[in-house]
Short mmCIF file of C-alpha atoms and ligand atoms in Angstrom, two decimals:
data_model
loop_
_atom_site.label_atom_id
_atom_site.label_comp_id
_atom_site.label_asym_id
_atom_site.label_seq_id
_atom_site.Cartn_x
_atom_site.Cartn_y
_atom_site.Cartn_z
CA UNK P 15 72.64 224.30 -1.94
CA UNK P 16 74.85 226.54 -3.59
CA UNK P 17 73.80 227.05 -6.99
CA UNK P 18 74.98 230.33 -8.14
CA UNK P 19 74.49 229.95 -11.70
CA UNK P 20 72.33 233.68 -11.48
CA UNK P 21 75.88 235.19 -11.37
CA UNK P 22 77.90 233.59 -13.67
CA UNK P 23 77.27 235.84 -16.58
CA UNK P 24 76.82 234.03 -19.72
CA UNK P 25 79.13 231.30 -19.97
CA UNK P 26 78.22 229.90 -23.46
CA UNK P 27 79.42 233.73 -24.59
CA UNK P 28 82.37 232.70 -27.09
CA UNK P 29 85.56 234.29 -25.95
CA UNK P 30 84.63 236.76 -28.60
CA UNK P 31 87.18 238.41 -30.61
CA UNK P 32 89.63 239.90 -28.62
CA UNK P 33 90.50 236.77 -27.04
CA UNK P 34 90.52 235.06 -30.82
CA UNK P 35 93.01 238.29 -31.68
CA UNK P 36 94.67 237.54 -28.37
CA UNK P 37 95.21 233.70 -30.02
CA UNK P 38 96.14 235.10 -33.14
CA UNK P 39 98.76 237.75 -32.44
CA UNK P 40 100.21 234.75 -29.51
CA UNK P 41 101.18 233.06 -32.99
CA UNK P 42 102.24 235.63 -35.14
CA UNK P 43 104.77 238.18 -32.21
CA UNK P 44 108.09 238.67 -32.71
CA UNK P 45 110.61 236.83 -31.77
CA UNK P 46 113.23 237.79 -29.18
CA UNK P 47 115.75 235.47 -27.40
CA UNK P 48 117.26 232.75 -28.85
CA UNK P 49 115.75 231.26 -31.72
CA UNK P 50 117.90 228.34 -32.21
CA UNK P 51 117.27 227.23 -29.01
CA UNK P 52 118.33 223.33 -28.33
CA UNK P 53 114.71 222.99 -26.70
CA UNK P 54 111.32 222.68 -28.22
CA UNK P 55 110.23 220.78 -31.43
CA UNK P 56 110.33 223.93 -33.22
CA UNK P 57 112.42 227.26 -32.86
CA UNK P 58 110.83 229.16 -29.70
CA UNK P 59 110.99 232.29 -29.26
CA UNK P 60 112.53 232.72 -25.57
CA UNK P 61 114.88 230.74 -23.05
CA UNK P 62 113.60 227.68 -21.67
CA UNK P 63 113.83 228.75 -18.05
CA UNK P 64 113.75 232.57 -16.64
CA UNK P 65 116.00 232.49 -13.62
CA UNK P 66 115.69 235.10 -11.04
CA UNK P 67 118.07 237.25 -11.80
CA UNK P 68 116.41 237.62 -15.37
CA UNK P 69 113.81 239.78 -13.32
CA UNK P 70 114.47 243.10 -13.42
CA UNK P 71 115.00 245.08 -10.43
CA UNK P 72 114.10 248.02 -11.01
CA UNK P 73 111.06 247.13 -12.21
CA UNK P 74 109.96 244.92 -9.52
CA UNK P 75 111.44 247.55 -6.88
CA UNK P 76 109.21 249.92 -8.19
CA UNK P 77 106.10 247.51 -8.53
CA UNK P 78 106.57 247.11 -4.08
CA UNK P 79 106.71 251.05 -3.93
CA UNK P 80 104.02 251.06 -5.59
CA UNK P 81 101.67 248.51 -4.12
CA UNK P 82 103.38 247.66 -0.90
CA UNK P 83 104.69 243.99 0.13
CA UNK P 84 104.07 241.09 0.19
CA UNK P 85 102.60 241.34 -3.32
CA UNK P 86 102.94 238.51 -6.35
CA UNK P 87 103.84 239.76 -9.53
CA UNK P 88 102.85 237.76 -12.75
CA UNK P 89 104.45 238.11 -16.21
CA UNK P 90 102.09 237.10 -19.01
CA UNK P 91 104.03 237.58 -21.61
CA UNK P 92 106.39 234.96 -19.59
CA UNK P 93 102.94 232.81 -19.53
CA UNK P 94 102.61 232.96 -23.35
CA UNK P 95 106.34 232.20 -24.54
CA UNK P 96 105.86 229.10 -21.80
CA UNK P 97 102.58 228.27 -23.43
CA UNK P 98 104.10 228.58 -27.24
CA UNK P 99 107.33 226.34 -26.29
CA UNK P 100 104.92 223.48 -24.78
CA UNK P 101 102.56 224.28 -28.02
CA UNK P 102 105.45 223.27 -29.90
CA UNK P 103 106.83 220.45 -28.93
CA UNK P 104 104.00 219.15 -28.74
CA UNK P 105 101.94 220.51 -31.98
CA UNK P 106 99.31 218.07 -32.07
CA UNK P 107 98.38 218.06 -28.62
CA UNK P 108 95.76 219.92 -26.93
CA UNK P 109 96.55 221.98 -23.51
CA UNK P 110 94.85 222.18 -20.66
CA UNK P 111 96.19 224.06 -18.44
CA UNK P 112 95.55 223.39 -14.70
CA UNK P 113 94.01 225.91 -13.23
CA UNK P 114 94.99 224.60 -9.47
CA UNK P 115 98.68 226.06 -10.76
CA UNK P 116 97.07 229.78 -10.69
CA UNK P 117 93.38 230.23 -11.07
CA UNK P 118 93.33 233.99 -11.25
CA UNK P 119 90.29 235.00 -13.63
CA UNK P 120 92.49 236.93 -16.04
CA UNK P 121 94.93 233.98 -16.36
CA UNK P 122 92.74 231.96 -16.93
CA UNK P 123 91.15 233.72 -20.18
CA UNK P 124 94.98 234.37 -21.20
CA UNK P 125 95.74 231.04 -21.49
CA UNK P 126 92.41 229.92 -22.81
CA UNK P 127 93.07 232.52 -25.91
CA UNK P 128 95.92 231.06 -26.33
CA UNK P 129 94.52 227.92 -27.03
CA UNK P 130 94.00 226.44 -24.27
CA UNK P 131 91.38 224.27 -22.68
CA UNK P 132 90.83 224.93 -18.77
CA UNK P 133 91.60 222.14 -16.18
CA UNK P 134 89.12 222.41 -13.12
CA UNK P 135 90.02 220.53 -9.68
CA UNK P 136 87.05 222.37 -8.18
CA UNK P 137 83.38 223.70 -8.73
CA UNK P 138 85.12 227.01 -7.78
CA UNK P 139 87.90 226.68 -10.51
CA UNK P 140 84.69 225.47 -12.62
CA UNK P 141 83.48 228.90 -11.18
CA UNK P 142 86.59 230.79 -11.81
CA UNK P 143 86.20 229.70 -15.51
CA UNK P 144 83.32 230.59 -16.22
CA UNK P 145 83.55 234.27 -14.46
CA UNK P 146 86.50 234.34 -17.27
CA UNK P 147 84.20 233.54 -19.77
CA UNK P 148 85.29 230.20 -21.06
CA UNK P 149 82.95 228.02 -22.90
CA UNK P 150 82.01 224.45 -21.89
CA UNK P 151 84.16 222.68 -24.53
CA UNK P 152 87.34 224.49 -23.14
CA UNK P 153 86.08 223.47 -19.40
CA UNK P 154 86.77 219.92 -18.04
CA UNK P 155 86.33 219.44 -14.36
CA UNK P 156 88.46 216.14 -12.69
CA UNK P 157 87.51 216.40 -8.97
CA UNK P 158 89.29 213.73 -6.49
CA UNK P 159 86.28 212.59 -3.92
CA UNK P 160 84.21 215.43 -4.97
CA UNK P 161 81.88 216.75 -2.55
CA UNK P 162 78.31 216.69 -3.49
CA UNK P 163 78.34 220.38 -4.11
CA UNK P 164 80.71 220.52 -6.36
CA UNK P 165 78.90 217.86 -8.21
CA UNK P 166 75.60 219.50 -8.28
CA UNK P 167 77.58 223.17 -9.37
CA UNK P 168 79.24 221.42 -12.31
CA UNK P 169 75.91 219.66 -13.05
CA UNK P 170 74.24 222.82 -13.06
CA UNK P 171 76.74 224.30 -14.99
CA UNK P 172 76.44 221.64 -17.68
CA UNK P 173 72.68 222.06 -17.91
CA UNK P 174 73.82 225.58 -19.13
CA UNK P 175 76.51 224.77 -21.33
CA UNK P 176 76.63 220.78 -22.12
CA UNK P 177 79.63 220.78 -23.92
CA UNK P 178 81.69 220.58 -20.75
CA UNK P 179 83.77 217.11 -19.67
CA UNK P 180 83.98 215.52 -16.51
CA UNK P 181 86.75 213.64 -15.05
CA UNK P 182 85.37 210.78 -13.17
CA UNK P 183 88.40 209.31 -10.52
CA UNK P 184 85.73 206.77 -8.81
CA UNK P 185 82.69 204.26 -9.71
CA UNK P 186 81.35 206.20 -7.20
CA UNK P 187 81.84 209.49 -9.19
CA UNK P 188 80.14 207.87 -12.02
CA UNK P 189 77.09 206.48 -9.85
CA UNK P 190 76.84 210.12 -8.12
CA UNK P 191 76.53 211.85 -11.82
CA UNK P 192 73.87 209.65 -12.69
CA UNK P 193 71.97 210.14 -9.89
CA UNK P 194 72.46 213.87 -10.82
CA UNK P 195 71.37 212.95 -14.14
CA UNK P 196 74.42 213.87 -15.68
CA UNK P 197 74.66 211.99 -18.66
CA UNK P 198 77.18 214.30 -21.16
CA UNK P 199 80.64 214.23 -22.07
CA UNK P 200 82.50 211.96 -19.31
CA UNK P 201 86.27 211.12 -18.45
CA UNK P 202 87.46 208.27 -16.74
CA UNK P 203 90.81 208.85 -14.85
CA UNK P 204 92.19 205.51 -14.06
CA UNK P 205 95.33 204.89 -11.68
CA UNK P 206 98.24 203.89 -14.09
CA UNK P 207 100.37 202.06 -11.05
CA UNK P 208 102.98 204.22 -12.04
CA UNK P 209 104.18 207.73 -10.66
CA UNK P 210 106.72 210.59 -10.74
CA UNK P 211 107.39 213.41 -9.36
CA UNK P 212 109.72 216.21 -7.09
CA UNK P 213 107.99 214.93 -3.47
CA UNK P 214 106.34 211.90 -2.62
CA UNK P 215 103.25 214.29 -1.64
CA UNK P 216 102.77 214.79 -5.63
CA UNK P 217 103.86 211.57 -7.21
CA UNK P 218 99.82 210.76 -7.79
CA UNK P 219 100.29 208.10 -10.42
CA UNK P 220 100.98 205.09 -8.01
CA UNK P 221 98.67 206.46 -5.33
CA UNK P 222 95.48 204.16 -4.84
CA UNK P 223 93.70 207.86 -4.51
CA UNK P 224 93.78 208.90 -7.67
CA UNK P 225 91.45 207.27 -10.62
CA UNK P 226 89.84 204.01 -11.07
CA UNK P 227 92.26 201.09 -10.46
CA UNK P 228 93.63 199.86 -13.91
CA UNK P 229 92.13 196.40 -13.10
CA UNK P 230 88.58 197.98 -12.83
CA UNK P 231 88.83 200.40 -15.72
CA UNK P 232 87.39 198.25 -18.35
CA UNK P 233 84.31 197.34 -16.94
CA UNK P 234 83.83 200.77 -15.55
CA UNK P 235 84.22 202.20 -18.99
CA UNK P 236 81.70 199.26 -19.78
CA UNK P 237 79.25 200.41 -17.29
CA UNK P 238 79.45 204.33 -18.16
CA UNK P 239 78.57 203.69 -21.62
CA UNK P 240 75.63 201.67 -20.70
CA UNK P 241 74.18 204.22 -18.13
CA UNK P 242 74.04 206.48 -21.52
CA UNK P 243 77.14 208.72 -20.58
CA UNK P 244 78.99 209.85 -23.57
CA UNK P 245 82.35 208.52 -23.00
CA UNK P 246 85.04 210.47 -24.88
CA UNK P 247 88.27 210.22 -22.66
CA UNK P 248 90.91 208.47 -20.58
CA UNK P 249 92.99 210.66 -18.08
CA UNK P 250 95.79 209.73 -15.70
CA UNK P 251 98.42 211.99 -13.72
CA UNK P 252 101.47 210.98 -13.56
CA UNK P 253 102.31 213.16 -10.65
CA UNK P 254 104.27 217.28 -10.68
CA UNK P 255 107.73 218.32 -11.21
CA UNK P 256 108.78 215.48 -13.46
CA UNK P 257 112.77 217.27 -14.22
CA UNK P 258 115.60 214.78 -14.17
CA UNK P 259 116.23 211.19 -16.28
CA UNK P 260 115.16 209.32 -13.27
CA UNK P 261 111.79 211.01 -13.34
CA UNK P 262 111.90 210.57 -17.27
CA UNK P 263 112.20 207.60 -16.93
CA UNK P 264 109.17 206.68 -14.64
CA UNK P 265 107.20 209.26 -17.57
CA UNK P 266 108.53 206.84 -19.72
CA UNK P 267 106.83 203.99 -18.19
CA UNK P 268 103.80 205.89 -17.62
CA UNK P 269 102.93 207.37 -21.03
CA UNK P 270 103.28 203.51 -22.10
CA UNK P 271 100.96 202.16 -19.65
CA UNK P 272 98.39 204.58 -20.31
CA UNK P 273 98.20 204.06 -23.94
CA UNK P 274 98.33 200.17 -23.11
CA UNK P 275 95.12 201.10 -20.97
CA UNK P 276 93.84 203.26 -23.62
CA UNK P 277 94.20 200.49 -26.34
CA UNK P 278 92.09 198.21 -23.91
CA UNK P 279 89.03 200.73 -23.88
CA UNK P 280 88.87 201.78 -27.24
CA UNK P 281 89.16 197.57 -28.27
CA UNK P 282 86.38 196.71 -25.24
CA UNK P 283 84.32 199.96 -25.50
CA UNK P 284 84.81 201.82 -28.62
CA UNK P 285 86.55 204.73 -29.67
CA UNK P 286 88.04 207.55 -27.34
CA UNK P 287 87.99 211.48 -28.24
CA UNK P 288 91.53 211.87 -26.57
CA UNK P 289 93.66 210.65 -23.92
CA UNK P 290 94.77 213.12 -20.96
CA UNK P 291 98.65 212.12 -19.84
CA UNK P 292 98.22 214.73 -16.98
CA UNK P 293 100.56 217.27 -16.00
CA UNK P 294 103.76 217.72 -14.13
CA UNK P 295 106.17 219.01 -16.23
CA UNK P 296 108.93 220.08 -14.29
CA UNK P 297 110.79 223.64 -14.12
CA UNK P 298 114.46 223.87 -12.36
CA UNK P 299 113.86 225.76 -8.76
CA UNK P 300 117.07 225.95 -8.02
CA UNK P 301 119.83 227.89 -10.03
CA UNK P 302 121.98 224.95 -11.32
CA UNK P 303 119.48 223.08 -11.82
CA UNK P 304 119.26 222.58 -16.02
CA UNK P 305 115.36 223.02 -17.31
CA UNK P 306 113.23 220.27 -18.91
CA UNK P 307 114.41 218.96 -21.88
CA UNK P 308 111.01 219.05 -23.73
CA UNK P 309 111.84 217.26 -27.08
CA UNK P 310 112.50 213.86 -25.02
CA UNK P 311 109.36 214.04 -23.00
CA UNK P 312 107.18 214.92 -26.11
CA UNK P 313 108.88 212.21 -28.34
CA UNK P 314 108.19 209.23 -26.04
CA UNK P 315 104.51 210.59 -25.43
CA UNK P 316 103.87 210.72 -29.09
CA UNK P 317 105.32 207.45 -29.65
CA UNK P 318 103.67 205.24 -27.01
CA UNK P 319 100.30 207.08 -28.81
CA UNK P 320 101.44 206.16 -32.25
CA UNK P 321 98.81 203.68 -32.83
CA UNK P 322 95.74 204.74 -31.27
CA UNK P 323 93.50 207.13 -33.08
CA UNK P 324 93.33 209.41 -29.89
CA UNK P 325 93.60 213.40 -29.35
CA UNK P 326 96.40 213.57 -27.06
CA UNK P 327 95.88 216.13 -24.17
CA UNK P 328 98.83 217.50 -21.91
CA UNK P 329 97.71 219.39 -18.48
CA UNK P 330 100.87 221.87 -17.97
CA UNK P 331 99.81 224.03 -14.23
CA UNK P 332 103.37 224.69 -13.35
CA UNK P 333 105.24 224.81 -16.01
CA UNK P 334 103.18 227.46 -17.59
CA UNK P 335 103.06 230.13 -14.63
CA UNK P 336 105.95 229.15 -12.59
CA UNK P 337 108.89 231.07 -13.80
CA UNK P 338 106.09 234.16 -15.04
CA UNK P 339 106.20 234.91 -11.32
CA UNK P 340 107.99 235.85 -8.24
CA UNK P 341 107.03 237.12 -4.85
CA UNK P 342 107.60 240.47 -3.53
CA UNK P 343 108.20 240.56 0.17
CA UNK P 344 110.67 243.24 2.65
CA UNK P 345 113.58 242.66 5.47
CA UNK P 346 111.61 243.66 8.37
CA UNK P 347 114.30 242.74 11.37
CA UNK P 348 118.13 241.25 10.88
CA UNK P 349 119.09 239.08 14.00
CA UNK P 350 122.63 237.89 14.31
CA UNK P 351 122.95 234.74 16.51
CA UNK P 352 125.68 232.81 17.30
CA UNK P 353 123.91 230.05 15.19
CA UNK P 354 123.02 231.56 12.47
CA UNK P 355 122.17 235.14 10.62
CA UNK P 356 118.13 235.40 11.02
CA UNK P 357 116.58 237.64 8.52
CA UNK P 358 112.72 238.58 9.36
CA UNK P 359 110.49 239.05 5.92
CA UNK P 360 107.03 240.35 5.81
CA UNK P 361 106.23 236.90 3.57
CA UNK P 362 106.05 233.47 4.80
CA UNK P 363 104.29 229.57 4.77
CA UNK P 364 100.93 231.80 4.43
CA UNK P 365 102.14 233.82 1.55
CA UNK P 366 104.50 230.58 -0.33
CA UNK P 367 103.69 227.45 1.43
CA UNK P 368 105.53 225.31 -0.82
CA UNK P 369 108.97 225.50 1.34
CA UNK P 370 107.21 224.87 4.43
CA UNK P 371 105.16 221.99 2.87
CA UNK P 372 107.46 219.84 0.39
CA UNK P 373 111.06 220.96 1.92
CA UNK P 374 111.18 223.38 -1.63
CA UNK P 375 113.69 225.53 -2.66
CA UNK P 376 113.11 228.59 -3.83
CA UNK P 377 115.78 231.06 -4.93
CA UNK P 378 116.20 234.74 -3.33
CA UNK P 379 117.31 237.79 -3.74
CA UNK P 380 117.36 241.23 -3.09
CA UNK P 381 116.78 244.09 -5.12
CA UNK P 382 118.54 246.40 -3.80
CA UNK P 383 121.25 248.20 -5.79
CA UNK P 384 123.86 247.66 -4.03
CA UNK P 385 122.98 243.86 -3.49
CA UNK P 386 124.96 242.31 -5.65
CA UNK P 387 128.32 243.93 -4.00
CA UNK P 388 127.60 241.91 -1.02
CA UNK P 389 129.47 239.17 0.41
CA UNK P 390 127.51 235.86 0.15
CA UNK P 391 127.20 234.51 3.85
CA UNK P 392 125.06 231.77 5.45
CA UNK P 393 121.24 233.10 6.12
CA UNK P 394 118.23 231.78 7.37
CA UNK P 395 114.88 233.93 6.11
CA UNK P 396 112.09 233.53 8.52
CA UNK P 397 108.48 234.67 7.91
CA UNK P 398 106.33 236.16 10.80
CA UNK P 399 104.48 233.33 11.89
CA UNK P 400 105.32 231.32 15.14
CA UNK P 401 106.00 228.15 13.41
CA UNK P 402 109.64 226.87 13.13
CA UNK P 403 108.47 225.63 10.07
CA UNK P 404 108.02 229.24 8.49
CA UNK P 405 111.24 229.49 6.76
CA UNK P 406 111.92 230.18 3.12
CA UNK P 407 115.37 228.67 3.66
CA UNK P 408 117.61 227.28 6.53
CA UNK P 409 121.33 228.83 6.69
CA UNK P 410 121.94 229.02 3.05
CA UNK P 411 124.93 230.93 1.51
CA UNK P 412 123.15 234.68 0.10
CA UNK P 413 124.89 237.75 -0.05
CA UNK P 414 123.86 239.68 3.28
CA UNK P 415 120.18 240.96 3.29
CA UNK P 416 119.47 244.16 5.21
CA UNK P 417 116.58 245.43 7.06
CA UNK P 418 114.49 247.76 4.08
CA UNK P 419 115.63 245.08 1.66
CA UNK P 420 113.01 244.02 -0.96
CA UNK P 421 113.51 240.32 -1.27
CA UNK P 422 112.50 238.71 -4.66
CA UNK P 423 111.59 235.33 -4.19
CA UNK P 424 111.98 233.09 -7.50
CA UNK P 425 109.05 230.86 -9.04
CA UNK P 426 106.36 231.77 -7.07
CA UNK P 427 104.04 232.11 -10.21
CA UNK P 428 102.69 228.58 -9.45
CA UNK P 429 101.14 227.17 -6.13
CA UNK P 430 102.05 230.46 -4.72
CA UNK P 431 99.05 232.98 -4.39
CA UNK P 432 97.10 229.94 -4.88
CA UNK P 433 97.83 228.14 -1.89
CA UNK P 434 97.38 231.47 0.36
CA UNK P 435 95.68 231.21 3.31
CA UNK P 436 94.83 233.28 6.30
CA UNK P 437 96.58 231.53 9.10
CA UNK P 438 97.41 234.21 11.85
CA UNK P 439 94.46 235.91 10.76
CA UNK P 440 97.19 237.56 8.03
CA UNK P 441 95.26 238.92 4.97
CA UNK P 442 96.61 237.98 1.52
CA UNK P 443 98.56 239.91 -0.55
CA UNK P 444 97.83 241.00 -3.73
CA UNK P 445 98.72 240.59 -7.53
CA UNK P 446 99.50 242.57 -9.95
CA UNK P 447 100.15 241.51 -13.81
CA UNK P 448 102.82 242.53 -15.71
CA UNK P 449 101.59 243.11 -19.32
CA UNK P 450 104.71 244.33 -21.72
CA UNK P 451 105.18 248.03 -20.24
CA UNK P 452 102.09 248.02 -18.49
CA UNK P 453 101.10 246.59 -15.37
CA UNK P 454 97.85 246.41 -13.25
CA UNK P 455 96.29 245.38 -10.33
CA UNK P 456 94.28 242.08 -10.32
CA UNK P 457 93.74 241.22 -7.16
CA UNK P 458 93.48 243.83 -4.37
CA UNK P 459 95.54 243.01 -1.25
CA UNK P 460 93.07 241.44 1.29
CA UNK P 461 91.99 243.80 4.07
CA UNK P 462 91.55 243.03 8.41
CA UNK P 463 87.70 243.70 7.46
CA UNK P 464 87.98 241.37 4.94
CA UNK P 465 89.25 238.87 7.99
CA UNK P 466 86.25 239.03 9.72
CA UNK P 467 83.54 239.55 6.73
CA UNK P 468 82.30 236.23 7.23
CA UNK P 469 81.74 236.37 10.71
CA UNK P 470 79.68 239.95 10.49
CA UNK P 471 77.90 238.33 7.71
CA UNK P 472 76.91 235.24 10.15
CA UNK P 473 75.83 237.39 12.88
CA UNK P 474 73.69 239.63 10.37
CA UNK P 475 71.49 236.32 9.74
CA UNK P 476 73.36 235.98 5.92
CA UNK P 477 73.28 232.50 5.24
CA UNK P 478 75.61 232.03 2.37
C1 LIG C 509 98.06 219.21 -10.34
C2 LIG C 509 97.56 218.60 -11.59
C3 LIG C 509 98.10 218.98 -12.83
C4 LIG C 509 99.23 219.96 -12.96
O1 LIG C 509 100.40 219.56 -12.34
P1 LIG C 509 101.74 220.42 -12.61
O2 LIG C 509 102.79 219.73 -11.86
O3 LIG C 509 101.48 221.79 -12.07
O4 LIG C 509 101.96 220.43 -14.08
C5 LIG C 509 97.56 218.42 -13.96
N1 LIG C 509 96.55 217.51 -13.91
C6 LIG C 509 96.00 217.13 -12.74
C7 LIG C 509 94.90 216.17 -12.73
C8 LIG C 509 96.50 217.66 -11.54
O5 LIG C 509 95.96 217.27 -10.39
#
């Protein structure tokens, strides 16, 4: 199977001190931007939302010169004012964040020295983790029908470090573990009957896929505790991209039925470590659109948990690295049709599914310096692949984009580089981090021998 545990370096390593300084100084920089900001529990120390045209150009422009296009760029000091706001609306919470957001190794040990604990949908973000050095107790792992390699990676990795959780979704989960012989820290998710969310693909809460139906939960926790697991959670997900009241709203209902459910374990079972409400917190993708009034959302969480003596945990993916990050990609051909004004980019549904995938919107705009003297007129901005469904946008009002043009394209710090793929046999691009006045290169753009690796490998008899 594939136990690779030889090359995992020494995960029970603490983050050591320059990730503890990294946690420190997080608390203690100075403030810029609005301090009296309406949002947050607490004075933050930036704007709730970074719109596009916050980026700057020059900058960026330079970062494509430099490293060629289609390239994602990732700001984390953007990452660490995002983490601070959520850190302070909701004080007493711990974060996880969710690595299926962004799973890049040095985000991940940014985030984790900021406080946070690591959200794993994978063995491979397990993986991922533990290349970044986290310990177990930052690590939990909540896999929906995991396959049985994942299962035996994250067992194996437990044998190493047991202070790592797991998220069980299923009995089945449970049962699988224990024939593993898993029998440390567990997690049940259970399905709250409630969800929310900008798609129906990602309102999870409702979905009779996700977590242990409510009905079941209580004997399930029963069961667990009797096969010798130590049981020290409850997690449920109310879905991603919870923004507007209506969405509120179903939150609303959610955090309530979760701490109902809660309440029912810890009276049936005994008492819980903490209670996971998920993630989803929303950011605005389109201009207008007003961000996430925080203060609301963290209010009505702490107050449905009022009376259970539970650690509450919040699993922000999006919300953290979304607005930290934008994609790079250049005007390769202009086409004017009597339909429409085509505009051919060197990015597309391999480099940013998300439009192609949920309908999304994601804002544009071009860098160039004369870009903002154009006149706005209907565009449609086509990727290279021969799918009508590679399209970033469909006819929408932009000032003119011209062939040479680097295009920004907003919000692509979550679910972007993370849902690349190599359809088209089109190698990934890269990413570089933007670190105050420094930048670097953490992921090298993928190469056409990179394409075929696998294959060579095959042939020359390598297994795995
Ligand atoms: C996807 C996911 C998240 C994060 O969702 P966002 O919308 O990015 O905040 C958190 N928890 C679980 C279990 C998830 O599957």
């Amino acid at each position: 199977m594939t136990s690779s545990r030889d090359d995992d370096g020494d995960p029970t390593a603490s983050l050591g001190d320059d990730a503890a300084a990294a946690g420190r100084s997080a608390d203690t920089q100075p403030v810029h931007g609005s301090a009296d900001s309406p949002h947050g529990r607490r004075s933050t120390d930036s704007p709730p939302v970074r719109r596009l045209d916050d980026w700057n150009a020059d900058r960026l422009r330079s970062l494509a010169d430099e490293y060629g296009t289609p390239l994602y760029v990732l700001d984390v000091d953007r990452v660490q004012a995002n983490y601070r706001r959520l850190a302070g609306a909701f004080p007493d919470a711990e974060i996880a964040y969710a690595a299926k957001a962004n799973a890049l190794v040095d985000l991940l040990r940014i985030v984790c020295a900021n406080g946070a604990t690591i959200e794993c949908a994978s063995a491979g973000e397990v993986y991922r983790a533990r290349e970044a050095g986290i310990p177990g107790d930052r690590i939990r792992y909540t896999a929906v029908n995991p396959p049985e390699r994942d299962l035996e990676y994250v067992v194996d990795a437990w044998k190493d470090d047991p202070t790592l959780t797991v998220t069980a979704g299923a009995r089945d989960t449970v049962e699988r573990l224990a024939a593993l012989e898993y029998d440390g820290r567990l997690c049940l998710r259970v399905n709250p009957g409630v969800g929310a969310g900008h798609h129906e693909n990602v309102r999870t809460g409702g979905d009779a896929t996700f977590g242990i139906p409510a009905e079941r939960l209580v004997e399930t926790a029963h069961d667990a505790v009797e096969r010798g697991f130590d049981l020290v959670g409850l997690h449920a997900h109310v879905g991603s991209g919870v923004l507007d009241a209506d969405q509120r709203e179903a939150h609303r209902r959610f955090v309530a039925r979760v701490a109902d459910l809660a309440t029912e374990v810890v009276e049936s079972v005994g008492s819980l470590e903490f209670v996971s409400v998920g993630g989803g917190f929303g950011v605005p993708y389109r201009e207008d659109e007003p961000p996430l009034a925080l203060d609301p959302v963290a209010e009505t969480t702490h107050d449905a948990f009022a009376d259970l003596d539970v650690c509450l945990s919040i699993e922000p993916g999006r919300y953290l690295v979304a607005d930290a990050g934008v994609l790079l990609t250049e005007v390769n051909t202009v086409k004017e049709t009597s339909a429409t004004r085509v505009v051919g980019i060197d990015a597309g549904m391999t480099t940013l599914l998300r439009p192609a995938l949920y309908d999304a919107y994601h804002a544009l705009r071009s860098l160039d310096p004369d870009a903002s003297d154009r006149e706005p007129v209907p565009q449609t901005v086509a990727g290279p692949v021969c799918e009508s469904s590679d399209v970033l946008c469909v006819d929408r009002p932009t000032p003119r984009f011209e062939r040479g043009d680097v295009i920004a394209v907003g919000n692509a710090g979550a679910y972007g580089a993370e849902m690349a793929n190599t359809y088209n046999s089109r190698p990934r691009p890269p990413t570089v981090v933007i670190d105050g006045s420094d930048s670097r290169l953490v992921r090298r753009r993928e190469s056409l021998s990179d394409l075929t690796r696998l294959e060579a490998a095959a042939r020359e008899g390598v297994a795995e």
